[in-house]
Amino acid sequence: MSIYTAIFKYDDIEEEIDIETIELHDEFELVKKNLFCAFKSCPAQIEYRPKGINKAHFKTWQKQDHSPDCIDYFKREKKRRSEKGSATVDVSLSSKHINKVLKDLYREANESEDEKIKRLTKRREQAKKRKKKNPIVDESQMPESTVSINPTTENGDNIEKGTRRAPNVKNRHNIQLLDDNDVNFTRAVYGTIKLISISEKQVIISLSAKKKICNVYFEESFFADAPQNMINMFRTVEKYLSMDTNLGISCIGKVFKVNNQFNLVVSNHNNFTLNGFPIAKFIFESSKRRF
């Protein structure tokens, strides 16, 4: 069941929030934590799910029920609870998979208004055709054993390669969408570059959006497998940044959190693009436009 509007409630504030504009709100971090059903007298709390595998949408919180007279009321169907301690497997992403993720991420983050309208119209039409019941855990049944498969760009003895299909990677088209659920997991992140800091064996690209900052780290291990002139290429990009403020990065890597700030580590030179291009091609295309 699709929900397109919610109410932001905080202290004495009550404000209607639309799915298409929530990420543009000046108090986005506060808004997304205090959303409720827009139907009068319905107490159900609402969660914002950013665009990822599925389109951005509002969702009713687990164990939260709408009032029977609410237009978004639904009955939950029972499912077996998952077994505690179920197995988790890290599966390495192929180069082809990573390239597609980066390409789609950049395209969706930079879609035109017409493209956005077409996408939203199509989504609403599809939503009308299906009506899905939300599951509720049936505590009376024996738990079922499950295996959680996590995508990764890292290498290691405990990481599977090519033995099973890697899961979809969750996209964050705006760094404001990063939260605690992303920490220690691989995510695809898009953001606008504000600063590049370069040292002998490390590069840090700083992204910012409203009140949020995210640093993308390229560590010594990254440069061990990268072309020898990679540091010089980053220096060239730094020069272009001083001339053009509209420089975006699409990257995929593991998210970590330090001092209440979400950051990301890129492990391979094929795991990021600049304005939709690999770094070498970006420099080539930029040089053609300027000379």
PDB file of C-alpha atoms in Angstrom:
ATOM      1  CA  MET A   1       0.000   0.000   0.000  1.00  0.00           C
ATOM      2  CA  SER A   2       1.522   3.309  -1.104  1.00  0.00           C
ATOM      3  CA  ILE A   3       1.465   6.376   1.157  1.00  0.00           C
ATOM      4  CA  TYR A   4       2.402   9.685  -0.461  1.00  0.00           C
ATOM      5  CA  THR A   5       1.709  12.192   2.336  1.00  0.00           C
ATOM      6  CA  ALA A   6       2.507  12.259   6.062  1.00  0.00           C
ATOM      7  CA  ILE A   7       2.312  14.762   8.914  1.00  0.00           C
ATOM      8  CA  PHE A   8       5.432  16.067  10.649  1.00  0.00           C
ATOM      9  CA  LYS A   9       4.660  16.538  14.362  1.00  0.00           C
ATOM     10  CA  TYR A  10       7.162  18.042  16.760  1.00  0.00           C
ATOM     11  CA  ASP A  11       6.342  20.142  19.839  1.00  0.00           C
ATOM     12  CA  ASP A  12       3.638  22.527  18.599  1.00  0.00           C
ATOM     13  CA  ILE A  13       4.498  22.059  14.915  1.00  0.00           C
ATOM     14  CA  GLU A  14       2.257  20.168  12.504  1.00  0.00           C
ATOM     15  CA  GLU A  15       3.230  20.234   8.821  1.00  0.00           C
ATOM     16  CA  GLU A  16       2.110  18.193   5.835  1.00  0.00           C
ATOM     17  CA  ILE A  17       5.051  16.442   4.167  1.00  0.00           C
ATOM     18  CA  ASP A  18       4.968  15.151   0.591  1.00  0.00           C
ATOM     19  CA  ILE A  19       7.040  12.183  -0.607  1.00  0.00           C
ATOM     20  CA  GLU A  20       8.518  14.187  -3.509  1.00  0.00           C
ATOM     21  CA  THR A  21       9.751  17.096  -1.395  1.00  0.00           C
ATOM     22  CA  ILE A  22      10.728  15.634   1.991  1.00  0.00           C
ATOM     23  CA  GLU A  23      14.452  15.480   1.162  1.00  0.00           C
ATOM     24  CA  LEU A  24      14.422  19.208   0.339  1.00  0.00           C
ATOM     25  CA  HIS A  25      13.141  20.183   3.785  1.00  0.00           C
ATOM     26  CA  ASP A  26      15.529  22.372   5.808  1.00  0.00           C
ATOM     27  CA  GLU A  27      14.984  20.145   8.871  1.00  0.00           C
ATOM     28  CA  PHE A  28      15.053  16.822   7.022  1.00  0.00           C
ATOM     29  CA  GLU A  29      16.855  14.940   9.827  1.00  0.00           C
ATOM     30  CA  LEU A  30      14.227  15.992  12.377  1.00  0.00           C
ATOM     31  CA  VAL A  31      11.293  15.552  10.005  1.00  0.00           C
ATOM     32  CA  LYS A  32      12.035  11.938   9.040  1.00  0.00           C
ATOM     33  CA  LYS A  33      12.057  10.903  12.730  1.00  0.00           C
ATOM     34  CA  ASN A  34       8.696  12.497  13.557  1.00  0.00           C
ATOM     35  CA  LEU A  35       6.257  11.452  10.838  1.00  0.00           C
ATOM     36  CA  PHE A  36       2.666  10.350  11.435  1.00  0.00           C
ATOM     37  CA  CYS A  37      -0.325   9.306   9.377  1.00  0.00           C
ATOM     38  CA  ALA A  38      -1.987  12.235   7.592  1.00  0.00           C
ATOM     39  CA  PHE A  39      -5.523  10.908   8.238  1.00  0.00           C
ATOM     40  CA  LYS A  40      -7.251  12.840  11.001  1.00  0.00           C
ATOM     41  CA  SER A  41      -7.264  11.059  14.386  1.00  0.00           C
ATOM     42  CA  CYS A  42      -5.076   8.171  13.148  1.00  0.00           C
ATOM     43  CA  PRO A  43      -2.108   7.686  15.541  1.00  0.00           C
ATOM     44  CA  ALA A  44       0.055   5.443  13.326  1.00  0.00           C
ATOM     45  CA  GLN A  45       3.681   6.486  13.039  1.00  0.00           C
ATOM     46  CA  ILE A  46       5.144   6.649   9.527  1.00  0.00           C
ATOM     47  CA  GLU A  47       8.657   5.843   8.315  1.00  0.00           C
ATOM     48  CA  TYR A  48      10.398   7.389   5.300  1.00  0.00           C
ATOM     49  CA  ARG A  49      12.185   4.893   3.051  1.00  0.00           C
ATOM     50  CA  PRO A  50      14.557   6.601   0.571  1.00  0.00           C
ATOM     51  CA  LYS A  51      14.921   5.537  -3.029  1.00  0.00           C
ATOM     52  CA  GLY A  52      16.993   2.375  -3.273  1.00  0.00           C
ATOM     53  CA  ILE A  53      15.983  -1.024  -4.592  1.00  0.00           C
ATOM     54  CA  ASN A  54      12.438   0.362  -4.525  1.00  0.00           C
ATOM     55  CA  LYS A  55      11.237   3.888  -5.131  1.00  0.00           C
ATOM     56  CA  ALA A  56      11.150   6.364  -2.238  1.00  0.00           C
ATOM     57  CA  HIS A  57       8.033   5.841  -0.156  1.00  0.00           C
ATOM     58  CA  PHE A  58       6.376   6.262   3.216  1.00  0.00           C
ATOM     59  CA  LYS A  59       5.776   3.083   5.201  1.00  0.00           C
ATOM     60  CA  THR A  60       3.844   2.279   8.350  1.00  0.00           C
ATOM     61  CA  TRP A  61       6.116   1.456  11.267  1.00  0.00           C
ATOM     62  CA  GLN A  62       6.306  -2.150  12.419  1.00  0.00           C
ATOM     63  CA  LYS A  63       3.704  -2.976  15.099  1.00  0.00           C
ATOM     64  CA  GLN A  64       1.933   0.325  14.359  1.00  0.00           C
ATOM     65  CA  ASP A  65      -1.678   0.000  13.223  1.00  0.00           C
ATOM     66  CA  HIS A  66      -3.865   2.563  11.498  1.00  0.00           C
ATOM     67  CA  SER A  67      -7.280   3.303  12.969  1.00  0.00           C
ATOM     68  CA  PRO A  68     -10.058   1.189  11.328  1.00  0.00           C
ATOM     69  CA  ASP A  69     -11.623   4.257   9.662  1.00  0.00           C
ATOM     70  CA  CYS A  70      -8.273   5.421   8.186  1.00  0.00           C
ATOM     71  CA  ILE A  71      -7.954   5.247   4.400  1.00  0.00           C
ATOM     72  CA  ASP A  72      -4.574   3.508   4.871  1.00  0.00           C
ATOM     73  CA  TYR A  73      -5.913   0.855   7.256  1.00  0.00           C
ATOM     74  CA  PHE A  74      -4.832  -2.699   6.421  1.00  0.00           C
ATOM     75  CA  LYS A  75      -4.836  -6.133   7.997  1.00  0.00           C
ATOM     76  CA  ARG A  76      -1.477  -7.730   8.625  1.00  0.00           C
ATOM     77  CA  GLU A  77      -0.868 -11.328   7.526  1.00  0.00           C
ATOM     78  CA  LYS A  78       1.083 -13.617   9.817  1.00  0.00           C
ATOM     79  CA  LYS A  79       4.546 -14.952   9.011  1.00  0.00           C
ATOM     80  CA  ARG A  80       7.015 -17.146  10.857  1.00  0.00           C
ATOM     81  CA  ARG A  81       9.604 -15.350  12.959  1.00  0.00           C
ATOM     82  CA  SER A  82      13.238 -15.586  11.892  1.00  0.00           C
ATOM     83  CA  GLU A  83      15.676 -17.662  13.866  1.00  0.00           C
ATOM     84  CA  LYS A  84      18.090 -15.678  16.033  1.00  0.00           C
ATOM     85  CA  GLY A  85      21.696 -16.002  14.962  1.00  0.00           C
ATOM     86  CA  SER A  86      20.819 -16.811  11.353  1.00  0.00           C
ATOM     87  CA  ALA A  87      23.807 -16.951   9.017  1.00  0.00           C
ATOM     88  CA  THR A  88      25.207 -13.858   7.288  1.00  0.00           C
ATOM     89  CA  VAL A  89      27.244 -14.190   4.096  1.00  0.00           C
ATOM     90  CA  ASP A  90      29.273 -11.433   2.418  1.00  0.00           C
ATOM     91  CA  VAL A  91      29.260 -11.731  -1.383  1.00  0.00           C
ATOM     92  CA  SER A  92      31.751  -9.804  -3.510  1.00  0.00           C
ATOM     93  CA  LEU A  93      30.240  -7.601  -6.215  1.00  0.00           C
ATOM     94  CA  SER A  94      31.452  -8.129  -9.772  1.00  0.00           C
ATOM     95  CA  SER A  95      32.898  -5.244 -11.804  1.00  0.00           C
ATOM     96  CA  LYS A  96      29.882  -5.412 -14.123  1.00  0.00           C
ATOM     97  CA  HIS A  97      27.510  -5.141 -11.171  1.00  0.00           C
ATOM     98  CA  ILE A  98      29.410  -2.181  -9.703  1.00  0.00           C
ATOM     99  CA  ASN A  99      29.466  -0.358 -13.057  1.00  0.00           C
ATOM    100  CA  LYS A 100      25.691  -0.715 -13.387  1.00  0.00           C
ATOM    101  CA  VAL A 101      25.100   0.483  -9.818  1.00  0.00           C
ATOM    102  CA  LEU A 102      27.228   3.598 -10.393  1.00  0.00           C
ATOM    103  CA  LYS A 103      25.608   4.339 -13.748  1.00  0.00           C
ATOM    104  CA  ASP A 104      22.062   4.009 -12.390  1.00  0.00           C
ATOM    105  CA  LEU A 105      22.921   6.012  -9.279  1.00  0.00           C
ATOM    106  CA  TYR A 106      24.209   8.973 -11.284  1.00  0.00           C
ATOM    107  CA  ARG A 107      21.280   8.867 -13.713  1.00  0.00           C
ATOM    108  CA  GLU A 108      18.638   8.798 -10.979  1.00  0.00           C
ATOM    109  CA  ALA A 109      20.350  11.473  -8.885  1.00  0.00           C
ATOM    110  CA  ASN A 110      20.433  13.835 -11.872  1.00  0.00           C
ATOM    111  CA  GLU A 111      17.093  13.130 -13.533  1.00  0.00           C
ATOM    112  CA  SER A 112      15.254  16.045 -15.128  1.00  0.00           C
ATOM    113  CA  GLU A 113      11.894  17.302 -13.903  1.00  0.00           C
ATOM    114  CA  ASP A 114      10.147  15.634 -16.881  1.00  0.00           C
ATOM    115  CA  GLU A 115      11.888  12.337 -16.125  1.00  0.00           C
ATOM    116  CA  LYS A 116      10.872  12.619 -12.491  1.00  0.00           C
ATOM    117  CA  ILE A 117       7.216  13.252 -13.398  1.00  0.00           C
ATOM    118  CA  LYS A 118       7.176  10.240 -15.725  1.00  0.00           C
ATOM    119  CA  ARG A 119       8.766   8.038 -13.045  1.00  0.00           C
ATOM    120  CA  LEU A 120       6.307   9.124 -10.353  1.00  0.00           C
ATOM    121  CA  THR A 121       3.329   8.700 -12.682  1.00  0.00           C
ATOM    122  CA  LYS A 122       4.446   5.189 -13.589  1.00  0.00           C
ATOM    123  CA  ARG A 123       4.994   4.336  -9.927  1.00  0.00           C
ATOM    124  CA  ARG A 124       1.491   5.470  -8.945  1.00  0.00           C
ATOM    125  CA  GLU A 125      -0.061   3.458 -11.779  1.00  0.00           C
ATOM    126  CA  GLN A 126       1.819   0.343 -10.680  1.00  0.00           C
ATOM    127  CA  ALA A 127       0.811   0.911  -7.043  1.00  0.00           C
ATOM    128  CA  LYS A 128      -2.879   0.969  -7.999  1.00  0.00           C
ATOM    129  CA  LYS A 129      -2.577  -2.480  -9.579  1.00  0.00           C
ATOM    130  CA  ARG A 130      -1.274  -4.191  -6.491  1.00  0.00           C
ATOM    131  CA  LYS A 131      -2.433  -4.191  -2.901  1.00  0.00           C
ATOM    132  CA  LYS A 132      -0.034  -5.947  -0.588  1.00  0.00           C
ATOM    133  CA  LYS A 133      -0.726  -7.037   2.965  1.00  0.00           C
ATOM    134  CA  ASN A 134       1.932  -6.233   5.532  1.00  0.00           C
ATOM    135  CA  PRO A 135       3.265  -9.209   7.497  1.00  0.00           C
ATOM    136  CA  ILE A 136       3.033  -9.666  11.249  1.00  0.00           C
ATOM    137  CA  VAL A 137       5.166 -12.175  13.151  1.00  0.00           C
ATOM    138  CA  ASP A 138       3.337 -15.319  14.275  1.00  0.00           C
ATOM    139  CA  GLU A 139       4.939 -16.181  17.624  1.00  0.00           C
ATOM    140  CA  SER A 140       3.081 -19.521  17.786  1.00  0.00           C
ATOM    141  CA  GLN A 141       5.126 -21.056  14.964  1.00  0.00           C
ATOM    142  CA  MET A 142       8.662 -22.414  15.084  1.00  0.00           C
ATOM    143  CA  PRO A 143      11.251 -19.924  13.772  1.00  0.00           C
ATOM    144  CA  GLU A 144      12.579 -20.378  10.262  1.00  0.00           C
ATOM    145  CA  SER A 145      16.280 -20.358   9.486  1.00  0.00           C
ATOM    146  CA  THR A 146      17.403 -17.606   7.108  1.00  0.00           C
ATOM    147  CA  VAL A 147      20.624 -16.520   5.416  1.00  0.00           C
ATOM    148  CA  SER A 148      21.329 -12.808   5.060  1.00  0.00           C
ATOM    149  CA  ILE A 149      23.415 -11.985   2.000  1.00  0.00           C
ATOM    150  CA  ASN A 150      25.343  -8.713   2.110  1.00  0.00           C
ATOM    151  CA  PRO A 151      27.040  -7.154  -0.921  1.00  0.00           C
ATOM    152  CA  THR A 152      30.654  -6.043  -0.490  1.00  0.00           C
ATOM    153  CA  THR A 153      33.478  -4.518  -2.517  1.00  0.00           C
ATOM    154  CA  GLU A 154      36.124  -5.856  -0.144  1.00  0.00           C
ATOM    155  CA  ASN A 155      38.330  -8.916  -0.436  1.00  0.00           C
ATOM    156  CA  GLY A 156      39.015 -11.466   2.262  1.00  0.00           C
ATOM    157  CA  ASP A 157      39.064 -15.146   3.197  1.00  0.00           C
ATOM    158  CA  ASN A 158      35.458 -15.044   4.442  1.00  0.00           C
ATOM    159  CA  ILE A 159      34.023 -13.360   1.354  1.00  0.00           C
ATOM    160  CA  GLU A 160      32.380 -15.407  -1.378  1.00  0.00           C
ATOM    161  CA  LYS A 161      33.192 -14.667  -5.013  1.00  0.00           C
ATOM    162  CA  GLY A 162      30.926 -15.769  -7.829  1.00  0.00           C
ATOM    163  CA  THR A 163      29.354 -18.650  -5.889  1.00  0.00           C
ATOM    164  CA  ARG A 164      25.955 -17.006  -5.656  1.00  0.00           C
ATOM    165  CA  ARG A 165      24.169 -13.963  -6.985  1.00  0.00           C
ATOM    166  CA  ALA A 166      25.070 -10.822  -5.063  1.00  0.00           C
ATOM    167  CA  PRO A 167      22.129  -8.877  -3.596  1.00  0.00           C
ATOM    168  CA  ASN A 168      21.102  -5.436  -4.734  1.00  0.00           C
ATOM    169  CA  VAL A 169      23.060  -2.532  -3.285  1.00  0.00           C
ATOM    170  CA  LYS A 170      21.103   0.104  -1.393  1.00  0.00           C
ATOM    171  CA  ASN A 171      21.479   3.538  -2.979  1.00  0.00           C
ATOM    172  CA  ARG A 172      21.735   6.836  -1.136  1.00  0.00           C
ATOM    173  CA  HIS A 173      21.105   9.560  -3.726  1.00  0.00           C
ATOM    174  CA  ASN A 174      21.699  12.205  -1.067  1.00  0.00           C
ATOM    175  CA  ILE A 175      24.081  12.003   1.898  1.00  0.00           C
ATOM    176  CA  GLN A 176      21.238  13.191   4.140  1.00  0.00           C
ATOM    177  CA  LEU A 177      19.748   9.716   3.702  1.00  0.00           C
ATOM    178  CA  LEU A 178      22.656   7.961   5.445  1.00  0.00           C
ATOM    179  CA  ASP A 179      21.729   6.678   8.898  1.00  0.00           C
ATOM    180  CA  ASP A 180      22.793   4.168  11.540  1.00  0.00           C
ATOM    181  CA  ASN A 181      21.287   1.268   9.562  1.00  0.00           C
ATOM    182  CA  ASP A 182      23.950   1.841   6.871  1.00  0.00           C
ATOM    183  CA  VAL A 183      26.977   1.578   9.200  1.00  0.00           C
ATOM    184  CA  ASN A 184      29.298  -1.360   8.389  1.00  0.00           C
ATOM    185  CA  PHE A 185      27.380  -2.143   5.199  1.00  0.00           C
ATOM    186  CA  THR A 186      28.181  -1.474   1.554  1.00  0.00           C
ATOM    187  CA  ARG A 187      26.198   1.394   0.082  1.00  0.00           C
ATOM    188  CA  ALA A 188      26.183   3.360  -3.165  1.00  0.00           C
ATOM    189  CA  VAL A 189      26.331   7.070  -2.361  1.00  0.00           C
ATOM    190  CA  TYR A 190      25.999  10.171  -4.527  1.00  0.00           C
ATOM    191  CA  GLY A 191      26.948  13.664  -3.398  1.00  0.00           C
ATOM    192  CA  THR A 192      28.249  17.068  -4.406  1.00  0.00           C
ATOM    193  CA  ILE A 193      31.983  17.564  -3.822  1.00  0.00           C
ATOM    194  CA  LYS A 194      32.915  20.553  -1.675  1.00  0.00           C
ATOM    195  CA  LEU A 195      36.565  19.845  -0.876  1.00  0.00           C
ATOM    196  CA  ILE A 196      39.396  17.484  -1.841  1.00  0.00           C
ATOM    197  CA  SER A 197      42.257  16.896   0.618  1.00  0.00           C
ATOM    198  CA  ILE A 198      45.324  15.160  -0.806  1.00  0.00           C
ATOM    199  CA  SER A 199      48.330  13.686   0.990  1.00  0.00           C
ATOM    200  CA  GLU A 200      50.986  11.222  -0.148  1.00  0.00           C
ATOM    201  CA  LYS A 201      48.997   8.060   0.587  1.00  0.00           C
ATOM    202  CA  GLN A 202      45.457   9.270   1.213  1.00  0.00           C
ATOM    203  CA  VAL A 203      42.749  11.332  -0.466  1.00  0.00           C
ATOM    204  CA  ILE A 204      39.620  12.573   1.313  1.00  0.00           C
ATOM    205  CA  ILE A 205      36.704  13.942  -0.698  1.00  0.00           C
ATOM    206  CA  SER A 206      34.241  15.917   1.416  1.00  0.00           C
ATOM    207  CA  LEU A 207      30.575  16.000   0.445  1.00  0.00           C
ATOM    208  CA  SER A 208      27.966  18.276   1.961  1.00  0.00           C
ATOM    209  CA  ALA A 209      24.198  18.709   1.800  1.00  0.00           C
ATOM    210  CA  LYS A 210      22.444  21.290   3.976  1.00  0.00           C
ATOM    211  CA  LYS A 211      23.645  20.525   7.536  1.00  0.00           C
ATOM    212  CA  LYS A 212      25.250  17.154   6.794  1.00  0.00           C
ATOM    213  CA  ILE A 213      28.835  16.256   5.818  1.00  0.00           C
ATOM    214  CA  CYS A 214      30.198  12.951   4.544  1.00  0.00           C
ATOM    215  CA  ASN A 215      33.854  12.177   3.841  1.00  0.00           C
ATOM    216  CA  VAL A 216      34.798   9.653   1.167  1.00  0.00           C
ATOM    217  CA  TYR A 217      38.161   8.039   1.967  1.00  0.00           C
ATOM    218  CA  PHE A 218      40.701   6.654  -0.493  1.00  0.00           C
ATOM    219  CA  GLU A 219      43.273   4.932   1.712  1.00  0.00           C
ATOM    220  CA  GLU A 220      46.738   3.449   1.137  1.00  0.00           C
ATOM    221  CA  SER A 221      45.239   0.076   0.148  1.00  0.00           C
ATOM    222  CA  PHE A 222      43.242   1.833  -2.578  1.00  0.00           C
ATOM    223  CA  PHE A 223      46.413   3.241  -4.174  1.00  0.00           C
ATOM    224  CA  ALA A 224      48.222  -0.118  -3.987  1.00  0.00           C
ATOM    225  CA  ASP A 225      46.027  -1.461  -6.811  1.00  0.00           C
ATOM    226  CA  ALA A 226      45.374   1.841  -8.602  1.00  0.00           C
ATOM    227  CA  PRO A 227      47.245   3.300 -11.609  1.00  0.00           C
ATOM    228  CA  GLN A 228      50.530   4.925 -10.569  1.00  0.00           C
ATOM    229  CA  ASN A 229      49.346   8.388 -11.621  1.00  0.00           C
ATOM    230  CA  MET A 230      46.165   8.250  -9.506  1.00  0.00           C
ATOM    231  CA  ILE A 231      47.362  10.898  -7.017  1.00  0.00           C
ATOM    232  CA  ASN A 232      48.167  13.255  -9.906  1.00  0.00           C
ATOM    233  CA  MET A 233      44.712  12.629 -11.365  1.00  0.00           C
ATOM    234  CA  PHE A 234      43.135  13.612  -8.043  1.00  0.00           C
ATOM    235  CA  ARG A 235      45.243  16.802  -8.075  1.00  0.00           C
ATOM    236  CA  THR A 236      43.906  17.600 -11.551  1.00  0.00           C
ATOM    237  CA  VAL A 237      40.343  17.038 -10.329  1.00  0.00           C
ATOM    238  CA  GLU A 238      41.067  19.384  -7.423  1.00  0.00           C
ATOM    239  CA  LYS A 239      41.985  22.111  -9.930  1.00  0.00           C
ATOM    240  CA  TYR A 240      38.770  21.556 -11.876  1.00  0.00           C
ATOM    241  CA  LEU A 241      36.788  21.738  -8.629  1.00  0.00           C
ATOM    242  CA  SER A 242      38.137  25.256  -8.032  1.00  0.00           C
ATOM    243  CA  MET A 243      36.772  26.244 -11.461  1.00  0.00           C
ATOM    244  CA  ASP A 244      33.479  24.342 -11.398  1.00  0.00           C
ATOM    245  CA  THR A 245      31.430  23.922  -8.217  1.00  0.00           C
ATOM    246  CA  ASN A 246      29.020  21.440  -9.858  1.00  0.00           C
ATOM    247  CA  LEU A 247      31.086  18.301  -9.420  1.00  0.00           C
ATOM    248  CA  GLY A 248      29.354  15.155  -8.222  1.00  0.00           C
ATOM    249  CA  ILE A 249      30.745  11.789  -7.179  1.00  0.00           C
ATOM    250  CA  SER A 250      29.038   8.406  -7.383  1.00  0.00           C
ATOM    251  CA  CYS A 251      30.816   5.849  -5.212  1.00  0.00           C
ATOM    252  CA  ILE A 252      30.317   2.466  -3.623  1.00  0.00           C
ATOM    253  CA  GLY A 253      31.978   1.264  -0.417  1.00  0.00           C
ATOM    254  CA  LYS A 254      31.554   0.495   3.266  1.00  0.00           C
ATOM    255  CA  VAL A 255      29.924   3.104   5.509  1.00  0.00           C
ATOM    256  CA  PHE A 256      31.381   3.927   8.922  1.00  0.00           C
ATOM    257  CA  LYS A 257      30.587   6.518  11.565  1.00  0.00           C
ATOM    258  CA  VAL A 258      32.986   8.728  13.531  1.00  0.00           C
ATOM    259  CA  ASN A 259      31.986  11.585  15.851  1.00  0.00           C
ATOM    260  CA  ASN A 260      28.359  11.344  14.728  1.00  0.00           C
ATOM    261  CA  GLN A 261      29.357  11.736  11.057  1.00  0.00           C
ATOM    262  CA  PHE A 262      28.781   9.119   8.364  1.00  0.00           C
ATOM    263  CA  ASN A 263      31.706   8.399   6.049  1.00  0.00           C
ATOM    264  CA  LEU A 264      32.542   5.902   3.327  1.00  0.00           C
ATOM    265  CA  VAL A 265      35.671   4.008   2.239  1.00  0.00           C
ATOM    266  CA  VAL A 266      36.278   3.282  -1.452  1.00  0.00           C
ATOM    267  CA  SER A 267      38.517   0.240  -1.941  1.00  0.00           C
ATOM    268  CA  ASN A 268      39.117   0.192  -5.715  1.00  0.00           C
ATOM    269  CA  HIS A 269      39.630   2.773  -8.470  1.00  0.00           C
ATOM    270  CA  ASN A 270      36.730   1.254 -10.438  1.00  0.00           C
ATOM    271  CA  ASN A 271      34.298   1.900  -7.581  1.00  0.00           C
ATOM    272  CA  PHE A 272      33.651   5.595  -8.176  1.00  0.00           C
ATOM    273  CA  THR A 273      32.847   8.018 -10.979  1.00  0.00           C
ATOM    274  CA  LEU A 274      32.930  11.809 -11.303  1.00  0.00           C
ATOM    275  CA  ASN A 275      29.938  13.388 -13.052  1.00  0.00           C
ATOM    276  CA  GLY A 276      29.200   9.922 -14.417  1.00  0.00           C
ATOM    277  CA  PHE A 277      32.724   9.222 -15.780  1.00  0.00           C
ATOM    278  CA  PRO A 278      35.689   7.188 -14.501  1.00  0.00           C
ATOM    279  CA  ILE A 279      38.294   9.652 -13.232  1.00  0.00           C
ATOM    280  CA  ALA A 280      40.589   9.414 -16.307  1.00  0.00           C
ATOM    281  CA  LYS A 281      37.719   9.978 -18.741  1.00  0.00           C
ATOM    282  CA  PHE A 282      36.347  12.805 -16.588  1.00  0.00           C
ATOM    283  CA  ILE A 283      39.697  14.611 -16.846  1.00  0.00           C
ATOM    284  CA  PHE A 284      39.799  14.027 -20.616  1.00  0.00           C
ATOM    285  CA  GLU A 285      36.246  15.298 -21.158  1.00  0.00           C
ATOM    286  CA  SER A 286      36.835  18.310 -18.883  1.00  0.00           C
ATOM    287  CA  SER A 287      40.031  19.244 -20.727  1.00  0.00           C
ATOM    288  CA  LYS A 288      38.170  19.191 -24.071  1.00  0.00           C
ATOM    289  CA  ARG A 289      35.579  21.641 -22.753  1.00  0.00           C
ATOM    290  CA  ARG A 290      38.163  24.058 -21.403  1.00  0.00           C
ATOM    291  CA  PHE A 291      40.723  24.188 -24.196  1.00  0.00           C
TER     292      PHE A 291
END
